Short mmCIF file of C-alpha atoms in Angstrom, two decimals:
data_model
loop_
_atom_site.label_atom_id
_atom_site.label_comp_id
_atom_site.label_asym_id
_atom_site.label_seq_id
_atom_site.Cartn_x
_atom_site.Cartn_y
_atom_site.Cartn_z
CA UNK U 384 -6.63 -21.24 19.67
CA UNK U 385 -7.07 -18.01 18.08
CA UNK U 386 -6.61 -18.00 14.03
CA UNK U 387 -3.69 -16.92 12.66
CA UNK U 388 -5.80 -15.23 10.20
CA UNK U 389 -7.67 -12.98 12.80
CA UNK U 390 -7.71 -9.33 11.88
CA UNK U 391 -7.58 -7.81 15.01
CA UNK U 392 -5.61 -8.06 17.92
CA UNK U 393 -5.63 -5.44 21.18
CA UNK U 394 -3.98 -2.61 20.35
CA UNK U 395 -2.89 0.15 22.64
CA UNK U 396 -2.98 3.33 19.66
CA UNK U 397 -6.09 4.92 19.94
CA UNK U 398 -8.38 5.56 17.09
CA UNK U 399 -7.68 9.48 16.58
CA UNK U 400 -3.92 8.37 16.87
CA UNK U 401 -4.06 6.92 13.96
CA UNK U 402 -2.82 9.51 11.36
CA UNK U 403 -1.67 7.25 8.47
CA UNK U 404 -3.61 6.46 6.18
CA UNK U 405 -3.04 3.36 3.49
CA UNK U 406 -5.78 2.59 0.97
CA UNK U 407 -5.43 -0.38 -0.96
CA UNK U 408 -7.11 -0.19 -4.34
CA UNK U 409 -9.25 -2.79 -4.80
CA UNK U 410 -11.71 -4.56 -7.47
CA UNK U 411 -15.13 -5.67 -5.81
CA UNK U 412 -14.72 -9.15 -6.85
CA UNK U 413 -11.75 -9.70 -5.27
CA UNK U 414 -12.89 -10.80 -1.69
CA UNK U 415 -9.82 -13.58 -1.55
CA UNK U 416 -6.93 -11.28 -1.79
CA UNK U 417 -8.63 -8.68 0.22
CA UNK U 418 -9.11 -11.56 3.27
CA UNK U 419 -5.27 -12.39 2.20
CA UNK U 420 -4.33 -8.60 3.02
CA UNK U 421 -6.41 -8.51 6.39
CA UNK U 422 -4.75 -11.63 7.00
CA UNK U 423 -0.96 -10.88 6.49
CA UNK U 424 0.29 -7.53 7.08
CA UNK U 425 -2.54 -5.51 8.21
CA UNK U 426 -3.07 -8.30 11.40
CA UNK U 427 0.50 -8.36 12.28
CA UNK U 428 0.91 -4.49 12.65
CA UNK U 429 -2.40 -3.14 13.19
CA UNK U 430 -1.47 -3.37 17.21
CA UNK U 431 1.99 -1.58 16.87
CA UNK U 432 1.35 0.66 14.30
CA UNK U 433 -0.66 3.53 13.96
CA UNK U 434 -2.21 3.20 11.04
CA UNK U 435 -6.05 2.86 9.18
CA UNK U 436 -6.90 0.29 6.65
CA UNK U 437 -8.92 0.92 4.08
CA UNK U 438 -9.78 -0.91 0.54
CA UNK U 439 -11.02 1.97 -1.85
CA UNK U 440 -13.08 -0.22 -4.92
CA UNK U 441 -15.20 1.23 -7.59
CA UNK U 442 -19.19 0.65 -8.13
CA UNK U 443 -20.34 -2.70 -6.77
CA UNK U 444 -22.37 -4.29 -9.68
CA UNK U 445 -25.69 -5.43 -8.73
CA UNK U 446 -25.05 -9.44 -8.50
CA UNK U 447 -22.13 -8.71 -6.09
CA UNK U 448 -23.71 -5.90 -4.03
CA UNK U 449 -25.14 -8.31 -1.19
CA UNK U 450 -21.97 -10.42 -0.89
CA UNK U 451 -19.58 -6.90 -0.72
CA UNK U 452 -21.76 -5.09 1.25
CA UNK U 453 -21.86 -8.01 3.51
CA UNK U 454 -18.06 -7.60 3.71
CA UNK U 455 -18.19 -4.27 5.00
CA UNK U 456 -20.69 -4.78 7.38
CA UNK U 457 -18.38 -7.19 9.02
CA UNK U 458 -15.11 -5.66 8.08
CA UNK U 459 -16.32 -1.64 8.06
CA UNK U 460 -13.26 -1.18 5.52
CA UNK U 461 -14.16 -0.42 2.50
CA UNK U 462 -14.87 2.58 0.75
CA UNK U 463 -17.07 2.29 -2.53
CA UNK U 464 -16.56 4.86 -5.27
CA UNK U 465 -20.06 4.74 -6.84
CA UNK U 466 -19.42 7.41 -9.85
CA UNK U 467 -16.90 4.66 -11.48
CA UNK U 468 -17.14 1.89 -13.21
CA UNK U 469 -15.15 -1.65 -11.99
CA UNK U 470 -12.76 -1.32 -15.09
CA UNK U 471 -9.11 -2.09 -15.45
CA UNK U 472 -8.93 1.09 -17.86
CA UNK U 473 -10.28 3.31 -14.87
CA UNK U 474 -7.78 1.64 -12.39
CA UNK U 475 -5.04 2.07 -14.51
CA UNK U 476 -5.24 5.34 -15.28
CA UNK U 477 -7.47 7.49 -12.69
CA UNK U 478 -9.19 5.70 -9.85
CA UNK U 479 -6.99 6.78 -6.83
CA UNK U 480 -6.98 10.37 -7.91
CA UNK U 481 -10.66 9.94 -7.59
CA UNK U 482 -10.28 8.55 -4.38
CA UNK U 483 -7.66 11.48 -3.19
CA UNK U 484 -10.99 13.61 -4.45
CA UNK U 485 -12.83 11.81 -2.15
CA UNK U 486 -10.46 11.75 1.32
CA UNK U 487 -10.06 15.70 0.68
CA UNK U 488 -13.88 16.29 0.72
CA UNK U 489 -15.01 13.93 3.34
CA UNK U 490 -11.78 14.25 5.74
CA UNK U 491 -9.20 16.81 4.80
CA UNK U 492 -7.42 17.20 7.91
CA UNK U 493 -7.94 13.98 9.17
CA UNK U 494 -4.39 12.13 8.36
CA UNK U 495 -0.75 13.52 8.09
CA UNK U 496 -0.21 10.81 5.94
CA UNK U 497 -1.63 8.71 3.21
CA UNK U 498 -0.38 6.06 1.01
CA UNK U 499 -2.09 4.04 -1.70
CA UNK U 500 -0.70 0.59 -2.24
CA UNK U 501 -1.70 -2.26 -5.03
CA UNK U 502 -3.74 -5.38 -3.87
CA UNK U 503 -0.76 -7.34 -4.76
CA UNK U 504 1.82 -5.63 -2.45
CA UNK U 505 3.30 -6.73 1.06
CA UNK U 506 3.79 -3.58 3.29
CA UNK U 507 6.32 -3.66 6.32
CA UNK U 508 4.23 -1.06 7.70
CA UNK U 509 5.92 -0.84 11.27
CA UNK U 510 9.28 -0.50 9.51
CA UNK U 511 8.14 1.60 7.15
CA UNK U 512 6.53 3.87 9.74
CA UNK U 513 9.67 3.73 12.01
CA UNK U 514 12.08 4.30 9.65
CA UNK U 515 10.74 6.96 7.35
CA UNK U 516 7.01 8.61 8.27
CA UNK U 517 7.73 8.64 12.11
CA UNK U 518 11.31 10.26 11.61
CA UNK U 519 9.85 13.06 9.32
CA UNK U 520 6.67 13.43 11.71
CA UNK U 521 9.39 14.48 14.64
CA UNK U 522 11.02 16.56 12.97
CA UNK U 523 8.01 18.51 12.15
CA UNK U 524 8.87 17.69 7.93
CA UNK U 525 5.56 15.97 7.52
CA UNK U 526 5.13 18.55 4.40
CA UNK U 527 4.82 18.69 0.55
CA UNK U 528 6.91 15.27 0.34
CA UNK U 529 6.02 11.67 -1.17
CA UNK U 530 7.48 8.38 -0.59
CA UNK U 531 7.77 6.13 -3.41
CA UNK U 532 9.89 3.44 -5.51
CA UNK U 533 11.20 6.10 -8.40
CA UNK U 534 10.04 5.60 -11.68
CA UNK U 535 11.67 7.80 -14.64
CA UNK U 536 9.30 8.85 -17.79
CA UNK U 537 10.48 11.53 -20.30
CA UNK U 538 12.87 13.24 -18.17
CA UNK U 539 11.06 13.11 -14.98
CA UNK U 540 10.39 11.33 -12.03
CA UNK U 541 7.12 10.01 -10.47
CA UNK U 542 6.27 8.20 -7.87
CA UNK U 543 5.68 4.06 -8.36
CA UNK U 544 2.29 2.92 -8.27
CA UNK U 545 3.01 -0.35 -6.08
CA UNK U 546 2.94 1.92 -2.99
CA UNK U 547 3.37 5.56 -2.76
CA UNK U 548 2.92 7.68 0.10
CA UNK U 549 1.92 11.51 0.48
CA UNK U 550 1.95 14.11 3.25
CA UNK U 551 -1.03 15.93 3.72
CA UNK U 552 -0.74 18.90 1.88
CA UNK U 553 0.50 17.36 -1.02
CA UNK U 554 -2.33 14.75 -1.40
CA UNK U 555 -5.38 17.70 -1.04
CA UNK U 556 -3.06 19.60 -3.68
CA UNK U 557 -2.95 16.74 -6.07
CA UNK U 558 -6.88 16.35 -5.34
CA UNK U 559 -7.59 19.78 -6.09
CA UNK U 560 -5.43 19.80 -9.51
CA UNK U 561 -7.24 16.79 -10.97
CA UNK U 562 -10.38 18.54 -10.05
CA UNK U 563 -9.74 21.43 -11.74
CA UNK U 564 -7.69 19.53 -14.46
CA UNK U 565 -9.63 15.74 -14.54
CA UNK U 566 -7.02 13.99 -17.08
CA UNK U 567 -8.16 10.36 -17.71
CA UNK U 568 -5.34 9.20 -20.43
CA UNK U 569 -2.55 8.92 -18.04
CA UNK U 570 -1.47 6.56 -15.75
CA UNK U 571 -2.26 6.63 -12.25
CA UNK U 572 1.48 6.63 -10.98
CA UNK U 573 2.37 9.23 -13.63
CA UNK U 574 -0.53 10.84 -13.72
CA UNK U 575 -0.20 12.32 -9.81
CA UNK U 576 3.35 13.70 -11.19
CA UNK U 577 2.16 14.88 -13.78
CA UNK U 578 -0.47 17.47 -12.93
CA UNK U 579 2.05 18.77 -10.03
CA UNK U 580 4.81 19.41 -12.68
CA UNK U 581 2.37 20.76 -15.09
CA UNK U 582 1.25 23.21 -11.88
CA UNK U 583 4.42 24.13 -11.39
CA UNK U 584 4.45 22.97 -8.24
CA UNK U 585 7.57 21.31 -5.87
CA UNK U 586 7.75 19.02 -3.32
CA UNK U 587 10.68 16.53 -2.00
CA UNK U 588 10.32 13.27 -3.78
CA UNK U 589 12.39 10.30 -1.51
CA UNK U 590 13.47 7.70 -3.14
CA UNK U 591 11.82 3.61 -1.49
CA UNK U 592 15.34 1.74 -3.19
CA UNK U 593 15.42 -2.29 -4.71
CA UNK U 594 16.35 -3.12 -1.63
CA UNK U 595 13.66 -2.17 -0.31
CA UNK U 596 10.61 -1.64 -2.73
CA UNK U 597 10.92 -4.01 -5.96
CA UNK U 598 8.92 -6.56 -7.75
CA UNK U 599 9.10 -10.17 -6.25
CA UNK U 600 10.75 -12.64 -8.24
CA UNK U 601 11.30 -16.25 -7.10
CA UNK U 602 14.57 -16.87 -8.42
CA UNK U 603 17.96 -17.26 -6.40
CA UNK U 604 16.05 -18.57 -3.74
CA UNK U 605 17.13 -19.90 -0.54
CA UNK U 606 15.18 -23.07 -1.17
CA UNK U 607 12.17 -24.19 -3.46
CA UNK U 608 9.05 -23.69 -1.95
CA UNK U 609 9.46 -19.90 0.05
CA UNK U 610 10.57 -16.38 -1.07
CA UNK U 611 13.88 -15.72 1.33
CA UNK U 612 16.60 -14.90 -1.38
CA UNK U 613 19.71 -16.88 -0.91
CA UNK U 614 22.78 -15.77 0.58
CA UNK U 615 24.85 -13.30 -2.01
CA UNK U 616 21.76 -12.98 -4.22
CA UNK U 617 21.75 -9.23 -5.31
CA UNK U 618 18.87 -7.24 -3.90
CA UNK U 619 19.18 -4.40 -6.11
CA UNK U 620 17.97 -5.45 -9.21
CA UNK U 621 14.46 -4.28 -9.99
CA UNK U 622 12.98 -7.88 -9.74
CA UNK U 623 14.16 -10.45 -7.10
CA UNK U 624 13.20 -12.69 -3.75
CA UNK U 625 12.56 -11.53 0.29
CA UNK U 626 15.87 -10.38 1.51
CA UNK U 627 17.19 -8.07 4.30
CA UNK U 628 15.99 -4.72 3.98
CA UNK U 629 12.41 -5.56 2.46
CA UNK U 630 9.50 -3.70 3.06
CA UNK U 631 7.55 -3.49 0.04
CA UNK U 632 7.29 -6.52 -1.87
CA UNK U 633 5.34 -5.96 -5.27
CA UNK U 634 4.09 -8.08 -8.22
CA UNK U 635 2.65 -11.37 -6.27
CA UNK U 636 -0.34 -12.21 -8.52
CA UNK U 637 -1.08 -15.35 -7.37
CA UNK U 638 -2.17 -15.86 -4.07
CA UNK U 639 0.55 -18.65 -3.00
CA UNK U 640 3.32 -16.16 -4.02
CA UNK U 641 1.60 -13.27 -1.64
CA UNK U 642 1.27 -15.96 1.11
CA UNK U 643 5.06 -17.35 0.88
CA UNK U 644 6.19 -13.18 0.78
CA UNK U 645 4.01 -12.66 4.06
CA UNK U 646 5.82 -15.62 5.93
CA UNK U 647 9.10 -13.96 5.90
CA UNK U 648 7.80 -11.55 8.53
CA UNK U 649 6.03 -11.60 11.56
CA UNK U 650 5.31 -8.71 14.11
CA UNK U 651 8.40 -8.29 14.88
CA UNK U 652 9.14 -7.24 11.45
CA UNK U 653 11.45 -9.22 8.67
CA UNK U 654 12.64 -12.48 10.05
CA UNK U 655 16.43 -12.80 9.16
CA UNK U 656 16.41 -16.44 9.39
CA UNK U 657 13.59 -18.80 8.08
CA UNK U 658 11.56 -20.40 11.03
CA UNK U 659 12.72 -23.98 11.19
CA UNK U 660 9.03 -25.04 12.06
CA UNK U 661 5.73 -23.35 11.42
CA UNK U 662 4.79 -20.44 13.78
CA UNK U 663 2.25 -20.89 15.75
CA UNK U 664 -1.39 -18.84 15.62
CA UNK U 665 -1.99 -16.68 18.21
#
């Protein structure tokens, strides 16, 4: 019996199919929740999806090098920023504008669309391709627009750090502004806002709601013991369980709370009622 925890499955997208890309920032050392992501989300869609996977960490320091470059010899999915240091100031505040420097230099044209998502986020990502990137991909409006969980900051808006997504255009233009303009005392969320406003630039920012992108809480749960909200729990508050309409569950630190998140789906997508015995591996 094949492991439930297998990362890859057939899959009938081809490789230059794949135009989305979603990078999941990532610190060296943390091999467990990286095997966690391969494990959960990335597995189930991978096939049905047309996306690439990639972890984007910062230098490896030297008494981890042979275990992470070990990783991606086997796994080929990680991307290692070697001009930063592994440091939650750099994370916080610049490291994926670094790496948006680094996807427009080494493969500009290669994706329509990108998103950067947190190591402790679930991602829905054949829902979230079907019902927003694939729509917009049609109807030939794959341009100068992000997807994102709305966050307001002195009067503005910018896109939530949990999981935002960019067209194109929008990520080589944010690239080439914090090239010319390197700020490293914002954060990373804001930051990408920030030097767009300050540009002058526009683009169409739409709105991921609570019901859909919000911080995982387990409270008004369905039972003790698994993250399915209970029935008339309200799934619009900023912070609350797995309900209908989830796609991007944030804020699961521990690794029990990511795993009991990532059994409320399978390939199918969200599973509106709880299995009433374990699923079995395929």
């Amino acid at each position: 019996m094949k492991s439930s925890f297998s990362t890859t499955r057939p899959s009938p997208i081809k490789e230059y199919d794949r135009r989305w890309l979603i990078a999941t920032m990532s610190a060296a050392k943390n091999i467990q929740r990286r095997m966690i992501i391969r494990g959960t989300w990335q597995r189930l869609y991978h096939s049905n999806t047309p996306f690439i996977s990639k972890f984007f960490v910062a230098r490896v320091d030297d008494i981890w090098a042979t275990v992470i470059h070990a990783e991606n010899e086997t796994y080929g999915d990680i991307i290692e920023l070697t001009h930063l240091e592994e440091k939650a100031e750099v994370a916080k505040h610049y490291k994926p504008l670094e790496f948006w420097v680094h996807v427009a230099e080494t493969e500009p044209e290669r994706y329509d669309f990108l998103s950067k998502i947190d190591d402790d986020s679930f991602l829905d990502a054949r829902a979230f391709w079907e019902g927003w990137l694939k729509p917009a991909l049609d109807a030939e409006k794959a341009k100068e627009t992000v997807w994102a969980r709305t966050l307001p900051r002195d009067g503005y808006t910018f896109p939530g750090g949990q999981m935002y997504t960019l067209t194109n255009d929008l990520m080589k233009r944010a690239a080439r502004l914090y090239k010319e303009n390197p700020r490293q005392d914002e954060e990373e969320d804001v930051l990408i806002a920030r030097l767009l406003f300050e540009a002058g630039d526009t683009w169409e920012h739409i709105d991921m709601p609570s019901t859909m992108a919000y911080d995982y809480q387990a409270r008004d749960l369905l039972d003790p013991g698994q993250a399915w909200a209970r029935k008339g729990a309200d799934l619009t508050l900023w912070e609350h369980a797995v309900g209908p309409g989830s796609v991007n569950p944030h804020k699961m630190k521990k690794d029990e709370d990511y795993l009991k998140v990532a059994a409320c789906w399978d390939e199918n997508g969200y599973l509106r009622e709880r299995p009433t015995k374990p699923r079995e591996s395929t």
